[in-house]
CSV table of C-alpha atoms in Angstrom, one decimal:
chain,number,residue,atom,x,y,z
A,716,UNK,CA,32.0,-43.8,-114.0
A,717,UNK,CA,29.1,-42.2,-111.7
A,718,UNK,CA,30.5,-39.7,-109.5
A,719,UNK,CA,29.7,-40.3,-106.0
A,720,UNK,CA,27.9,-37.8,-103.8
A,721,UNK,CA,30.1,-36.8,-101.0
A,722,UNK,CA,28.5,-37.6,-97.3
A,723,UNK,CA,28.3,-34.3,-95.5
A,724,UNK,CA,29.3,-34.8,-91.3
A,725,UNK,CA,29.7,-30.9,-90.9
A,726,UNK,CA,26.8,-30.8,-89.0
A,727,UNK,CA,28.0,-33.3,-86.4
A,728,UNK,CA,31.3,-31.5,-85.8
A,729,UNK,CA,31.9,-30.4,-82.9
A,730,UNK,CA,34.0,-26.9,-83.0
A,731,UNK,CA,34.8,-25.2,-80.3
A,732,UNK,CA,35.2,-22.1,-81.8
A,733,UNK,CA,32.2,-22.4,-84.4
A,734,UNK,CA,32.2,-21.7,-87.9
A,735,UNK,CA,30.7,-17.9,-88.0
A,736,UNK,CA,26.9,-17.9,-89.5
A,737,UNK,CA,27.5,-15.5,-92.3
A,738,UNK,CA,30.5,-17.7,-93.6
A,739,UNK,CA,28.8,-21.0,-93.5
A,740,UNK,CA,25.9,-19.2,-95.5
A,741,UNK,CA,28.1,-17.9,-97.9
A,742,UNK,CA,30.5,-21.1,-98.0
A,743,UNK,CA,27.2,-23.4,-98.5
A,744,UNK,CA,26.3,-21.2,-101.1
A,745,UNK,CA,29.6,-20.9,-102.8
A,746,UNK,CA,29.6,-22.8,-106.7
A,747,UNK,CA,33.4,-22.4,-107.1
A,748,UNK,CA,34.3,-24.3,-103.4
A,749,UNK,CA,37.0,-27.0,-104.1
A,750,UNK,CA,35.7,-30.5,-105.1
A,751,UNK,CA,37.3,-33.9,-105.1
A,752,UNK,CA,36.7,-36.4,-108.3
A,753,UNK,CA,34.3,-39.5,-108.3
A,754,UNK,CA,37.8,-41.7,-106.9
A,755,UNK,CA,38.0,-39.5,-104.2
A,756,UNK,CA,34.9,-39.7,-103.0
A,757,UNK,CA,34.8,-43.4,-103.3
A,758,UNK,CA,38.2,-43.7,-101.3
A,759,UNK,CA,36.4,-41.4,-98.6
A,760,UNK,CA,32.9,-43.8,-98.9
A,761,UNK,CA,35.5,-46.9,-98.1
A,762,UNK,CA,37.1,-44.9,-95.4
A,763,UNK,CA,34.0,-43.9,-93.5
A,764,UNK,CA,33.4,-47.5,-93.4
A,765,UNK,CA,33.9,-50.1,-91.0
A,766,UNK,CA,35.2,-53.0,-92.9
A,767,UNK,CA,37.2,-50.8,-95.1
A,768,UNK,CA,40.4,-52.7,-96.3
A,769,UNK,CA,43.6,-52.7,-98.2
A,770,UNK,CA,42.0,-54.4,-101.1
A,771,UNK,CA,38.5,-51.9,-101.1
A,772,UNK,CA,41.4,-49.1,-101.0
A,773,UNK,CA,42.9,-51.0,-103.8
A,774,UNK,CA,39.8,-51.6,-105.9
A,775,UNK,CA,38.9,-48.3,-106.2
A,776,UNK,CA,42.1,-46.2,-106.8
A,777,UNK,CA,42.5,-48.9,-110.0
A,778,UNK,CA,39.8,-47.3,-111.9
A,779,UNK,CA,42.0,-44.1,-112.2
A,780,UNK,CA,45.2,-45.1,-114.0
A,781,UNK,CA,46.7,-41.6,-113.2
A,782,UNK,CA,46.5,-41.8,-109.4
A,783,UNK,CA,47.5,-45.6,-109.2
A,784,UNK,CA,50.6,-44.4,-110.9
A,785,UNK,CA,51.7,-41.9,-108.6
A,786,UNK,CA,50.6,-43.5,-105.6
A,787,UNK,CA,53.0,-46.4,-106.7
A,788,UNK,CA,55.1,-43.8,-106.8
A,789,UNK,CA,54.4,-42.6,-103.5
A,790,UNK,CA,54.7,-46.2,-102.3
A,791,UNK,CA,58.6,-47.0,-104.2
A,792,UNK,CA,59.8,-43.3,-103.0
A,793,UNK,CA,62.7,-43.2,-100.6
A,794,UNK,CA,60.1,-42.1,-98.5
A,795,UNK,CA,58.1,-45.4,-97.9
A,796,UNK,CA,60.6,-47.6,-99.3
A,797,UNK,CA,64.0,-47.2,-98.0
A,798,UNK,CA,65.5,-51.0,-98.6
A,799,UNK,CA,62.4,-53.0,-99.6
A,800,UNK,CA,61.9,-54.4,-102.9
A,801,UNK,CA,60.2,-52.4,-105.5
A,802,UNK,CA,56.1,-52.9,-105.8
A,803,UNK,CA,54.0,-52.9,-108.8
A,804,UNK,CA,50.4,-52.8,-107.3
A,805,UNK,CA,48.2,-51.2,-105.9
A,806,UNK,CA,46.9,-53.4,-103.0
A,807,UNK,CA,50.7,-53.2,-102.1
A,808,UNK,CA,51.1,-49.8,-102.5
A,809,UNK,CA,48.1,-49.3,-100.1
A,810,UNK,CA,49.6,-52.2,-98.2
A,811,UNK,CA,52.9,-50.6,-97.8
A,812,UNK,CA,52.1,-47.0,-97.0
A,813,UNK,CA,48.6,-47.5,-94.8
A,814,UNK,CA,45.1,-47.0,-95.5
A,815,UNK,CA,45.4,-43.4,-93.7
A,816,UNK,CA,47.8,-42.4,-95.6
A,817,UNK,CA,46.0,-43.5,-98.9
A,818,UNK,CA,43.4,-41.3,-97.8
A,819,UNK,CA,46.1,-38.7,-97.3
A,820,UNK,CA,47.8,-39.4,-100.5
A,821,UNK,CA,44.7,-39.5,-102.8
A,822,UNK,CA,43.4,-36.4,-101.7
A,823,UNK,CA,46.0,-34.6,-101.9
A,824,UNK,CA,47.0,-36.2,-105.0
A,825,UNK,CA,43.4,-34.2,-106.3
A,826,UNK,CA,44.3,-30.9,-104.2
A,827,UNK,CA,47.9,-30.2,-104.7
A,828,UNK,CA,47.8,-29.5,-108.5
A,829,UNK,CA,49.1,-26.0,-108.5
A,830,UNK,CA,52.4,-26.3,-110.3
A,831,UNK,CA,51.2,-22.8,-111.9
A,832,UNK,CA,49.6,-21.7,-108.4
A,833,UNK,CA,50.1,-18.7,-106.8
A,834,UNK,CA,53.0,-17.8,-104.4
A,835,UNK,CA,51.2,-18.3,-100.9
A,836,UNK,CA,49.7,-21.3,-102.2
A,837,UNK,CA,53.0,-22.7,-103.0
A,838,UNK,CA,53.6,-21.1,-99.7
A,839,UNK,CA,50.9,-23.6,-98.1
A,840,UNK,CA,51.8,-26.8,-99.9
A,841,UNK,CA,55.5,-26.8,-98.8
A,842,UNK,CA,54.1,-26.3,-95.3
A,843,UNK,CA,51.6,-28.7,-95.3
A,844,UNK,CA,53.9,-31.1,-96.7
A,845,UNK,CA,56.7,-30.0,-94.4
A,846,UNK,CA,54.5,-30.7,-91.7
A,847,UNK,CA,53.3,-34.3,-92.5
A,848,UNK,CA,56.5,-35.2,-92.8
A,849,UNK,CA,58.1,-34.3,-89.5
A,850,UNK,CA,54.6,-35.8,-87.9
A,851,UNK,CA,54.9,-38.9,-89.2
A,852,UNK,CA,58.7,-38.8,-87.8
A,853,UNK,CA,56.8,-37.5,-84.3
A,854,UNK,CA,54.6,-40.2,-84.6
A,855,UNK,CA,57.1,-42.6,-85.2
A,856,UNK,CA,58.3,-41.7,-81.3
A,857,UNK,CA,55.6,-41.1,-79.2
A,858,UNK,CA,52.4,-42.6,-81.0
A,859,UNK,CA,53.6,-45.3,-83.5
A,860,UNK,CA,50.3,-47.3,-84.3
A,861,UNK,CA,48.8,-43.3,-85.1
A,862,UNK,CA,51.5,-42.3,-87.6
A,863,UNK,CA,49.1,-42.8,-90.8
A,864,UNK,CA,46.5,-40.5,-88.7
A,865,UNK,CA,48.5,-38.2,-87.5
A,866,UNK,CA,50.4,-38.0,-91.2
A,867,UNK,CA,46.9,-37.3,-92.9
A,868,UNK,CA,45.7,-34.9,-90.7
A,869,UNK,CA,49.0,-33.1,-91.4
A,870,UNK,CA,48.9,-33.1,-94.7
A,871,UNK,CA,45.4,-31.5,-94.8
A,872,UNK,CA,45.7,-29.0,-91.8
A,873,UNK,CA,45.3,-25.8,-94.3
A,874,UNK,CA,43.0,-27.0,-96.9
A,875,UNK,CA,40.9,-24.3,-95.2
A,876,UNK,CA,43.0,-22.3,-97.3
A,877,UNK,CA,41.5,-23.5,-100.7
A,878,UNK,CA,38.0,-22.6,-99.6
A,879,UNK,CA,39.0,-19.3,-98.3
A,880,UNK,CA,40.5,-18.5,-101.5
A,881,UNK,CA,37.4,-19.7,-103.4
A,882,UNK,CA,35.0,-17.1,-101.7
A,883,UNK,CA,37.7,-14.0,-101.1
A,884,UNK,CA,40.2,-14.2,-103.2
A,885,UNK,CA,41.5,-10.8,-103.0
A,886,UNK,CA,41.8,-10.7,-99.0
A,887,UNK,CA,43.6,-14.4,-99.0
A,888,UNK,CA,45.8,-13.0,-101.1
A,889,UNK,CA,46.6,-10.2,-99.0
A,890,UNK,CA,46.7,-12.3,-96.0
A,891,UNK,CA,49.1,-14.7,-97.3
A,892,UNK,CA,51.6,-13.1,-100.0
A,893,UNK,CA,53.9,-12.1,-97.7
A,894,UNK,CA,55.1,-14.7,-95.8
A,895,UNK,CA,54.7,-14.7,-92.2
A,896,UNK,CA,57.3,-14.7,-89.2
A,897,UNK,CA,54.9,-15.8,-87.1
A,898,UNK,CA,52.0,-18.4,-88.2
A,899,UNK,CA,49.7,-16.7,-85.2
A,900,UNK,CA,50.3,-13.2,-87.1
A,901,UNK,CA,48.2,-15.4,-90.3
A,902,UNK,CA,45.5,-16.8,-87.8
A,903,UNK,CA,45.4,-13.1,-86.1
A,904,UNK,CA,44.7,-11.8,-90.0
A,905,UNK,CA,42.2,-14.3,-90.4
A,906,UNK,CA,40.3,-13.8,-87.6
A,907,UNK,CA,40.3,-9.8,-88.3
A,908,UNK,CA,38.9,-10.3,-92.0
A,909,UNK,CA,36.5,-13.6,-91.5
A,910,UNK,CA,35.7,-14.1,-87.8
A,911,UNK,CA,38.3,-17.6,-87.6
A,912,UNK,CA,41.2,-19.2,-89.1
A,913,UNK,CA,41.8,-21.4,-91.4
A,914,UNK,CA,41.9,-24.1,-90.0
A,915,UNK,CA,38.3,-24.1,-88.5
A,916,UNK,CA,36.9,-23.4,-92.3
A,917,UNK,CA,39.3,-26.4,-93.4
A,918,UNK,CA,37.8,-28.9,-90.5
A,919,UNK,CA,34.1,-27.7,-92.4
A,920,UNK,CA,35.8,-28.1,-95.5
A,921,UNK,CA,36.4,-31.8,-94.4
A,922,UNK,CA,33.8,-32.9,-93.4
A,923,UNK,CA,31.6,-31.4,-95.9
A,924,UNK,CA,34.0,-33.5,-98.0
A,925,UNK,CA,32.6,-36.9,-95.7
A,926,UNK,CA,36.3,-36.9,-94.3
A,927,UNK,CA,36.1,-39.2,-91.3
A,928,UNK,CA,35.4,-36.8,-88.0
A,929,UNK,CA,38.6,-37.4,-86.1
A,930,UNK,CA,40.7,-36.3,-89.3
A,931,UNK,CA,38.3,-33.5,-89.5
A,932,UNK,CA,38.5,-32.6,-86.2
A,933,UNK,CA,42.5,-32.9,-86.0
A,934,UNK,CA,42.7,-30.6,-88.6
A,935,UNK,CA,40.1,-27.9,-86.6
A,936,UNK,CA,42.7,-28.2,-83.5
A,937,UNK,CA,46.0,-28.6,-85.6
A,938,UNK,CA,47.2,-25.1,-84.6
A,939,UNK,CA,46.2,-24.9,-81.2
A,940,UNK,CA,48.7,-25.1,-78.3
A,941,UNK,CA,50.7,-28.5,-78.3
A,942,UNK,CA,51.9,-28.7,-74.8
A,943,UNK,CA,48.8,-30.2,-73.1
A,944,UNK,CA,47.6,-32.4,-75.9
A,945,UNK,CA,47.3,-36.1,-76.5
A,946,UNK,CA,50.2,-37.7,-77.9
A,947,UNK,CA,48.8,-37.6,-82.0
A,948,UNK,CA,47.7,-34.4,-81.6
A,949,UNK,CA,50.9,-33.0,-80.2
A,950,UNK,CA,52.4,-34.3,-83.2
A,951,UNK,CA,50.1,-32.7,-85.6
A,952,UNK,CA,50.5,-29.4,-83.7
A,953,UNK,CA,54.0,-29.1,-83.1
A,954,UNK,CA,54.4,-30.3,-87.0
A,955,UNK,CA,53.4,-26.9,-88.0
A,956,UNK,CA,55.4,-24.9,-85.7
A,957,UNK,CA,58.4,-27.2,-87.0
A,958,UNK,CA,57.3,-26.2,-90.8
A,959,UNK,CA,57.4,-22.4,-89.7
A,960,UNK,CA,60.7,-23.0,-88.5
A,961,UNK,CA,61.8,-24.5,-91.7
A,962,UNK,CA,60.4,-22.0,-93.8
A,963,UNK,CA,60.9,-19.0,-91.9
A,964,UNK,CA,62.7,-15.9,-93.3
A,965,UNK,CA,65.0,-16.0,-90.7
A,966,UNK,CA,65.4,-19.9,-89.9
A,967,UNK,CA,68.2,-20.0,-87.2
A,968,UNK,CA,65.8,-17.6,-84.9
A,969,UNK,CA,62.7,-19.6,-86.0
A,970,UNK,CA,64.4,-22.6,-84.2
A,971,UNK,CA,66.0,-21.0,-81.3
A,972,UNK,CA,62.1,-20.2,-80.8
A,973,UNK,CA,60.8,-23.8,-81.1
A,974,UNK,CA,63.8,-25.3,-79.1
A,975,UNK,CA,62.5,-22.8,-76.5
A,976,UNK,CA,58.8,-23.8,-77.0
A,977,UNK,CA,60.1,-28.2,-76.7
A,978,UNK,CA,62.4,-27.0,-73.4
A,979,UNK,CA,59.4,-25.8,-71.9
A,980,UNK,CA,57.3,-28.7,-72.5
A,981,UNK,CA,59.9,-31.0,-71.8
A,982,UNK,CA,59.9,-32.8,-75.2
A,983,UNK,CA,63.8,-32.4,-75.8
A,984,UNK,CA,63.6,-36.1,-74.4
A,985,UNK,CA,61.7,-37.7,-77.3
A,986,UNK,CA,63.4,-35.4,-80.3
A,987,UNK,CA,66.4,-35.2,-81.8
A,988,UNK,CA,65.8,-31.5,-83.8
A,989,UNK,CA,69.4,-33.0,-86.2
A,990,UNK,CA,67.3,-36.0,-86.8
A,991,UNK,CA,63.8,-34.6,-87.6
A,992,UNK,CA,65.6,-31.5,-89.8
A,993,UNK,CA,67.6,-34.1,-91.6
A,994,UNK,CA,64.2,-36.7,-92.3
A,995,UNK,CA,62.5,-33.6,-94.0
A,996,UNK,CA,65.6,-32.5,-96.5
A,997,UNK,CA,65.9,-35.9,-97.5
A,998,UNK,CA,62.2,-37.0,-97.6
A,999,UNK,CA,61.3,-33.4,-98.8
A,1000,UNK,CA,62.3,-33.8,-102.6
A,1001,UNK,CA,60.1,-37.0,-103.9
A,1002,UNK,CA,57.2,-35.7,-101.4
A,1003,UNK,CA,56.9,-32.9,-102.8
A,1004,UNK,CA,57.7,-34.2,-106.5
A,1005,UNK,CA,55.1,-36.5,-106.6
A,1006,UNK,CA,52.2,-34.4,-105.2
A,1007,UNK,CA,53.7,-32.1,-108.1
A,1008,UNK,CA,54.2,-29.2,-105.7
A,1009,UNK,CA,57.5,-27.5,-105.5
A,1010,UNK,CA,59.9,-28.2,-103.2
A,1011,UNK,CA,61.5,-25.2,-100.9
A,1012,UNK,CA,65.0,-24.3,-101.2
A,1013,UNK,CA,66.8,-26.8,-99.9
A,1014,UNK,CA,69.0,-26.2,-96.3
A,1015,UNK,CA,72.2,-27.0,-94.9
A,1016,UNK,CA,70.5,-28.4,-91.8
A,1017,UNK,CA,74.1,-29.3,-90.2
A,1018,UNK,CA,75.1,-25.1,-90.4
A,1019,UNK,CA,71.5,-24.0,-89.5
A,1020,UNK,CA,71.3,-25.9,-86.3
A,1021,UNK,CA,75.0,-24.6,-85.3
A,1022,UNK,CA,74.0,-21.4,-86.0
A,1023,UNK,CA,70.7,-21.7,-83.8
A,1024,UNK,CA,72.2,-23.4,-81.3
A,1025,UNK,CA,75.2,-20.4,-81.0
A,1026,UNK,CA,71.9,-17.9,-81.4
A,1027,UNK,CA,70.4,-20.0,-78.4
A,1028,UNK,CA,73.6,-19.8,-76.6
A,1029,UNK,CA,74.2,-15.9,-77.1
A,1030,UNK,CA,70.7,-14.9,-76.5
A,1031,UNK,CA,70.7,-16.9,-73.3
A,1032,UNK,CA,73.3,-15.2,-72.1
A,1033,UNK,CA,72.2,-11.5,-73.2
A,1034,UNK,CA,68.6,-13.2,-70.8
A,1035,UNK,CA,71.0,-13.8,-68.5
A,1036,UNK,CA,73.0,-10.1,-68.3
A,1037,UNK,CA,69.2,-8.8,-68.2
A,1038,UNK,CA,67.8,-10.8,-65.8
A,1039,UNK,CA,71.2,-9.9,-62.9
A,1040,UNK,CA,70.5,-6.5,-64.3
A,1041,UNK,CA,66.7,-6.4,-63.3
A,1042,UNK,CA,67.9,-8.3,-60.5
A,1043,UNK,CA,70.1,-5.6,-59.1
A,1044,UNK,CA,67.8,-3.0,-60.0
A,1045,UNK,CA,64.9,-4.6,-58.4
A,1046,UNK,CA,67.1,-5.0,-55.2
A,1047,UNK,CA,67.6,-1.5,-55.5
A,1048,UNK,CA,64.4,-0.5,-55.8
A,1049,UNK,CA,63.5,-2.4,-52.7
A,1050,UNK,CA,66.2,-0.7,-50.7
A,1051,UNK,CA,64.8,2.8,-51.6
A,1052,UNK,CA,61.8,1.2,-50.9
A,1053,UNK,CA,62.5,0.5,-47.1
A,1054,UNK,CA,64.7,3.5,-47.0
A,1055,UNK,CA,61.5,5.7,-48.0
A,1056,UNK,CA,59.6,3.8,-45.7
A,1057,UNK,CA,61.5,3.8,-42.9
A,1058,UNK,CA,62.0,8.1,-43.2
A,1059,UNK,CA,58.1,7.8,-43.0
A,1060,UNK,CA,58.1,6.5,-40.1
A,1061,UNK,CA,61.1,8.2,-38.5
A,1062,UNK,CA,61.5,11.2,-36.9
A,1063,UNK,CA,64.2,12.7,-38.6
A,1064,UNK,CA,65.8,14.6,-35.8
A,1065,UNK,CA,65.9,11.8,-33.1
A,1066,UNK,CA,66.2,8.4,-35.1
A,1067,UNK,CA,62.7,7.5,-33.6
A,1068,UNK,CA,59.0,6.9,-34.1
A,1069,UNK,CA,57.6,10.2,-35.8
A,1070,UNK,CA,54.1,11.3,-34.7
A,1071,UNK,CA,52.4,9.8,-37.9
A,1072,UNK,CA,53.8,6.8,-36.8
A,1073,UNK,CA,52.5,6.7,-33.1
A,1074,UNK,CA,49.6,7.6,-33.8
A,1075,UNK,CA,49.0,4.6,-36.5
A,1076,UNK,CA,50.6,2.0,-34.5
A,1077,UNK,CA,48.6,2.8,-31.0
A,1078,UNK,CA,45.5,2.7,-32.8
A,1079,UNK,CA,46.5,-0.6,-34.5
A,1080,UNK,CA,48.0,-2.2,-31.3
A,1081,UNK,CA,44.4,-0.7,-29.0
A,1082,UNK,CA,42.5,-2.5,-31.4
A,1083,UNK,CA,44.5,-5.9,-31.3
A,1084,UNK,CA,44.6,-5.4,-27.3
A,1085,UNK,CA,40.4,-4.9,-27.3
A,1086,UNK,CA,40.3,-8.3,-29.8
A,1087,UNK,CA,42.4,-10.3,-27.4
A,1088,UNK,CA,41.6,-8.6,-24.2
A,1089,UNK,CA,44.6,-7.3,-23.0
A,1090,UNK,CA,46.4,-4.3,-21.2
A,1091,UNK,CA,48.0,-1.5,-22.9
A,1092,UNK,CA,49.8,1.8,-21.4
A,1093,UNK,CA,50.6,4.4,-23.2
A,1094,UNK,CA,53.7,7.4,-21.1
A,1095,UNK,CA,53.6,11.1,-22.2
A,1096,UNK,CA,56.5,12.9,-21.3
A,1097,UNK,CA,58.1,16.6,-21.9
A,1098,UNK,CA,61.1,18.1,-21.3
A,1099,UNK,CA,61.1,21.1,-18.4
A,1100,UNK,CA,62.2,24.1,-19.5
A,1101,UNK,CA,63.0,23.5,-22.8
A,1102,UNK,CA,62.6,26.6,-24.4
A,1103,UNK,CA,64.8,28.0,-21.9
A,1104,UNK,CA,67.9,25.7,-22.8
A,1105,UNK,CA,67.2,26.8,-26.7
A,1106,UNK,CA,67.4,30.7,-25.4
A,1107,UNK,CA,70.3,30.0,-23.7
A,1108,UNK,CA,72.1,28.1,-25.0
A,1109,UNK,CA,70.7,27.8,-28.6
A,1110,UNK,CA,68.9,25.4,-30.7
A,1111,UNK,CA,71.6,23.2,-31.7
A,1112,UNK,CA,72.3,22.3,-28.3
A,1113,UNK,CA,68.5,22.1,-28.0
A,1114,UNK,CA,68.4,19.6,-30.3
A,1115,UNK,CA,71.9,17.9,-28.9
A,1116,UNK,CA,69.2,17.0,-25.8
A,1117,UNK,CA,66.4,15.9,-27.9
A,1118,UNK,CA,68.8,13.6,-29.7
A,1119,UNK,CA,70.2,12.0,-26.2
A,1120,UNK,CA,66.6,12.1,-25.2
A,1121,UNK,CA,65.5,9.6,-27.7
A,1122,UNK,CA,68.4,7.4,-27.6
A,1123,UNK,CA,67.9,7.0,-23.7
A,1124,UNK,CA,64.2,5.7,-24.7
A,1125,UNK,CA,65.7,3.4,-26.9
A,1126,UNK,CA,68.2,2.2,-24.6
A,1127,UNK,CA,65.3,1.8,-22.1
A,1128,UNK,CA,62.2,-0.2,-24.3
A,1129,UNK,CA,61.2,-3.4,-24.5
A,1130,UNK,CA,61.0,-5.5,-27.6
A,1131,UNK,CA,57.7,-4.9,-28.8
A,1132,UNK,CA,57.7,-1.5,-27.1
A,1133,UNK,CA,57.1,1.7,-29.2
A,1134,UNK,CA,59.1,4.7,-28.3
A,1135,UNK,CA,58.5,8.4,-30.5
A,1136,UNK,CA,58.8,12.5,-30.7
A,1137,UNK,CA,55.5,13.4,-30.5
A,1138,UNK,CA,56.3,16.5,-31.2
A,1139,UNK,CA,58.8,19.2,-30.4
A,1140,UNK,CA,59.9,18.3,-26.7
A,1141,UNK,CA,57.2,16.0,-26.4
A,1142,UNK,CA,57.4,11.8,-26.7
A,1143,UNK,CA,55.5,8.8,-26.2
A,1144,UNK,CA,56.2,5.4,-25.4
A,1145,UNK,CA,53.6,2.9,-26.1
A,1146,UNK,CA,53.9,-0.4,-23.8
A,1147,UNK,CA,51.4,-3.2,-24.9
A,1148,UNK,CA,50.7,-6.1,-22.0
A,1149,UNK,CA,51.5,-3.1,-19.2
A,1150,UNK,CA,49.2,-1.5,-16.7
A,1151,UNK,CA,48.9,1.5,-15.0
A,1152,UNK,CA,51.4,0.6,-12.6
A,1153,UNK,CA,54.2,-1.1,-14.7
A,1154,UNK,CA,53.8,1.9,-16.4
A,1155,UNK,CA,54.4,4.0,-13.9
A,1156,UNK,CA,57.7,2.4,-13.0
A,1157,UNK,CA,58.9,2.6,-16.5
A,1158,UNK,CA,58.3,6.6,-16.0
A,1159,UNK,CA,60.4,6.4,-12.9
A,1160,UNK,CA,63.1,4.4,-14.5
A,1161,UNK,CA,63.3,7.2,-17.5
A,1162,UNK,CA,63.4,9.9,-14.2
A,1163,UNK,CA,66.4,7.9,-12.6
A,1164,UNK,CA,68.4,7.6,-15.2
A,1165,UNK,CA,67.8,11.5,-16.0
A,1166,UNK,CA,69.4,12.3,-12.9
C-alpha cells in the first residue's frame, strides 16, 4: 500500500510560548524524527476530515492485520468492556471505544514499541498512560461528551519526548534518567538545555504529524496550570500531576501535594482520589499490556492513601504549630515595635512628648491648620529658678519636679492637645483650634494650679 504523505498544520498553530528558531531548523532538518506508518496517516487523513466515521475508521485500520488485532484487544479489555459481550470487528471496536480514542489507540499503537527502550522512556510511557487513564475517569465527571478528546490528548502529551530524543540524545538522557520529584524540575531542565519543554516540541511534533489542531494544541497546554482552565483541559492537566503522584519516589507526599493543589481549586467536590487511584491499578495492567509498554509496580492504593491522608493530617498540624508560632512572634514583634516607637517619641524622664516629637507634630498639625484654615496656639513655659532647686536640693529632687511637672500638663490637656519637655526645664503644649487668648487662659490655669 502507498504511504500517505502526512498534512503538516505546524504552521497554523498557535503557541504561546513559540517553538525557538534554532530548534524548528534543526527539528525540520532532522532524518531520524519519529514517523508514523502509511495506516497512521490514513487514520489521521479520516480524522482531519469532516465526515469522518466509524466505518472510514474501520476501513482503514483493516488493511493492517497487526493493529486490528490489538485494537480488538483494546476494545474486549476490562478497560472498554467491563460486562458487554465480546466483539470481533473492527467497526465495533472503533464503535465501542470512539473515534478519538482510535486515533489515540493507533498512534500510540505505532509509538509505544519500546519493550527494549530505555529507562526514562519506559519512564514516559507509564506516565503518559497513567495520565489517559485517570483523564478519561476526569472526563467521565466533569466533561463526559469530551472523554475520547481529552483521553487522546493524554495519551500523547510527551511525545515531545520522542523528537527530543531523536535530535539530542545524550542531554534527554541526562534530563530524564533520574526520575523527577517534581515534573516542573523536568520542564525547568528542558528549558535550560533547549529554550521550551517538551510539550511545546510534542504539540509541533503533532501537527507536523496532521494531528487535528485541538489535540495538538491540548497537548502544547497539557502542563500548564489546571485551576483556571476549561473543563477538558483541566482534565488533561491535572492527569499528569495525578501520574507524578503515582509514580513518584515518595508517593504518600506526592499526594498529600496534589490533595493540596484540588483543596485549593476546590475540585475535592467532583473527585474521589480512592476511586480515580483504584480505576488506574485495575485499568493499568491490560493498558499498558496491549500498547506493549510495561506496567509500573503495582500499589496498595488502600495503605497509600491512609498513609497520605495521616501525612496530610500531621503536616497540617506541624502548619498549624508554625503558623501560632509566627503568630506569637509576629505579635511580638509588633509590641517591640510600638514599644520602640513610643520611647521615640517619649521623653524618657517625664512620660511625655520628647522634643523630636514636638517639633514633628507642630509642623504637621501648622500645615493641616494652613490647609483647612484654622487657629493654632502653641504655650512655652520654664521653670523659675530651677537650677537653684538642683543646687540645693539636688538633682533627683530636680527631677522629682520635672516629673510632677509633666503629669500636671497631662492632667490639664485636651484630647487632641500635645503636651512635651522641650528641653531641660522647658515644655510646650501645642493647642490646635485655640487662639491667642484661649491660650492664654490655659497658661493661667497651669499658674493656678501651681500655686
Amino acid at each position: 500500500m502507498q504511504a500517505i504523505q502526512p498534512t503538516d498544520n505546524s504552521a497554523q498553530l498557535s503557541l504561546t510560548s513559540p517553538l525557538p528558531e534554532f530548534l524548528r531548523k534543526s527539528l525540520e532538518g532532522c532524518a531520524s524524527l519519529p514517523t508514523l506508518p502509511s495506516v497512521a496517516m490514513n487514520v489521521l487523513t479520516i480524522a482531519r476530515s469532516p465526515n469522518a466515521s466509524v466505518k472510514a475508521y474501520a476501513e482503514a485500520i483493516e488493511h493492517d492485520p497487526v493493529l486490528t488485532t490489538r485494537l480488538l484487544a483494546l476494545a474486549n479489555s476490562a478497560y472498554y468492556a467491563r460486562s458487554a459481550p465480546p466483539i470481533s470487528s473492527c467497526q465495533e471496536a472503533v464503535a465501542r471505544i470512539g473515534l478519538d480514542t482510535t486515533l489515540a489507540a493507533t498512534l500510540s499503537f505505532s509509538l509505544f514499541r519500546q519493550k527494549g527502550a530505555n529507562a526514562y522512556l519506559q519512564r514516559v510511557w507509564s506516565r503518559a498512560l497513567i495520565a489517559a487513564i485517570a483523564s478519561r475517569y476526569l472526563a467521565e465527571q466533569l466533561c463526559p461528551s469530551r472523554k475520547g478528546f481529552v483521553f487522546t490528548a493524554a495519551l500523547l502529551q510527551d511525545i515531545g519526548v520522542l523528537a527530543l530524543k531523536s535530535l539530542y540524545p545524550e542531554e534527554v538522557e541526562s534530563v530524564y534518567e533520574t526520575p523527577a520529584e517534581h515534573h516542573p524540575e523536568v520542564s525547568h531542565n528542558e528549558h535550560r538545555l533547549f529554550g521550551c519543554d517538551h510539550a511545546i516540541v510534542g504539540a509541533w511534533l503533532a501537527a507536523k504529524w496532521g494531528v487535528p489542531a485541538p489535540i495538538a494544541e491540548a497537548i502544547h497546554t497539557s502542563h500548564l496550570d489546571f485551576s483556571s482552565a476549561p473543563a477538558d483541559l483541566l482534565c488533561i492537566r491535572l492527569s499528569g500531576h495525578i501520574a507524578d503522584a503515582w509514580l513518584s519516589p515518595s508517593p504518600a507526599q506526592a499526594l498529600v501535594n496534589l490533595m493540596r493543589k484540588l483543596e485549593s481549586s476546590h475540585l475535592t467536590d467532583h473527585l474521589e482520589l480512592a476511586a480515580l487511584l483504584n480505576t488506574i491499578e485495575d485499568q493499568l495492567p491490560s493498558l499498558a499490556n496491549i500498547l506493549e509498554v510495561t506496567a509500573p509496580t503495582h500499589q496498595d492504593n488502600e495503605a497509600l492513601l491512609a498513609e497520605a491522608q495521616q501525612l496530610l493530617f500531621e503536616q497540617t498540624l506541624a502548619l498549624s504549630a508554625r503558623l501560632d508560632q509566627q503568630q506569637s512572634e509576629l505579635a511580638q514583634l509588633l509590641e517591640r515595635q510600638n514599644e520602640l516607637e513610643s520611647r521615640s517619641r517619649t521623653d524618657a524622664l517625664t512620660g511625655i512628648a520628647n522634643r523630636g516629637w514636638l517639633e514633628e507634630q507642630l509642623d504637621t498639625r501648622f500645615r493641616q491648620c494652613r490647609d483647612v484654615g484654622g487657629t493654632l496656639s502653641v504655650v512655652f513655659m520654664d521653670i523659675d529658678h530651677f537650677k537653684s532647686i538642683n543646687d540645693q536640693y539636688g538633682h533627683l529632687t530636680g527631677d522629682n519636679v520635672l516629673v510632677n511637672f509633666g503629669k500636671l500638663l497631662s492632667a490639664v490637656v485636651r484630647d487632641g492637645d500635645l503636651a512635651g519637655r522641650y528641653g531641660g526645664e522647658e515644655f510646650m503644649v501645642v493647642l490646635p483650634g485655640e487662639d491667642a487668648n484661649g491660650a492664654k487662659k490655659f497658661a493661667q490655669r497651669i499658674a493656678y494650679r501651681l500655686q
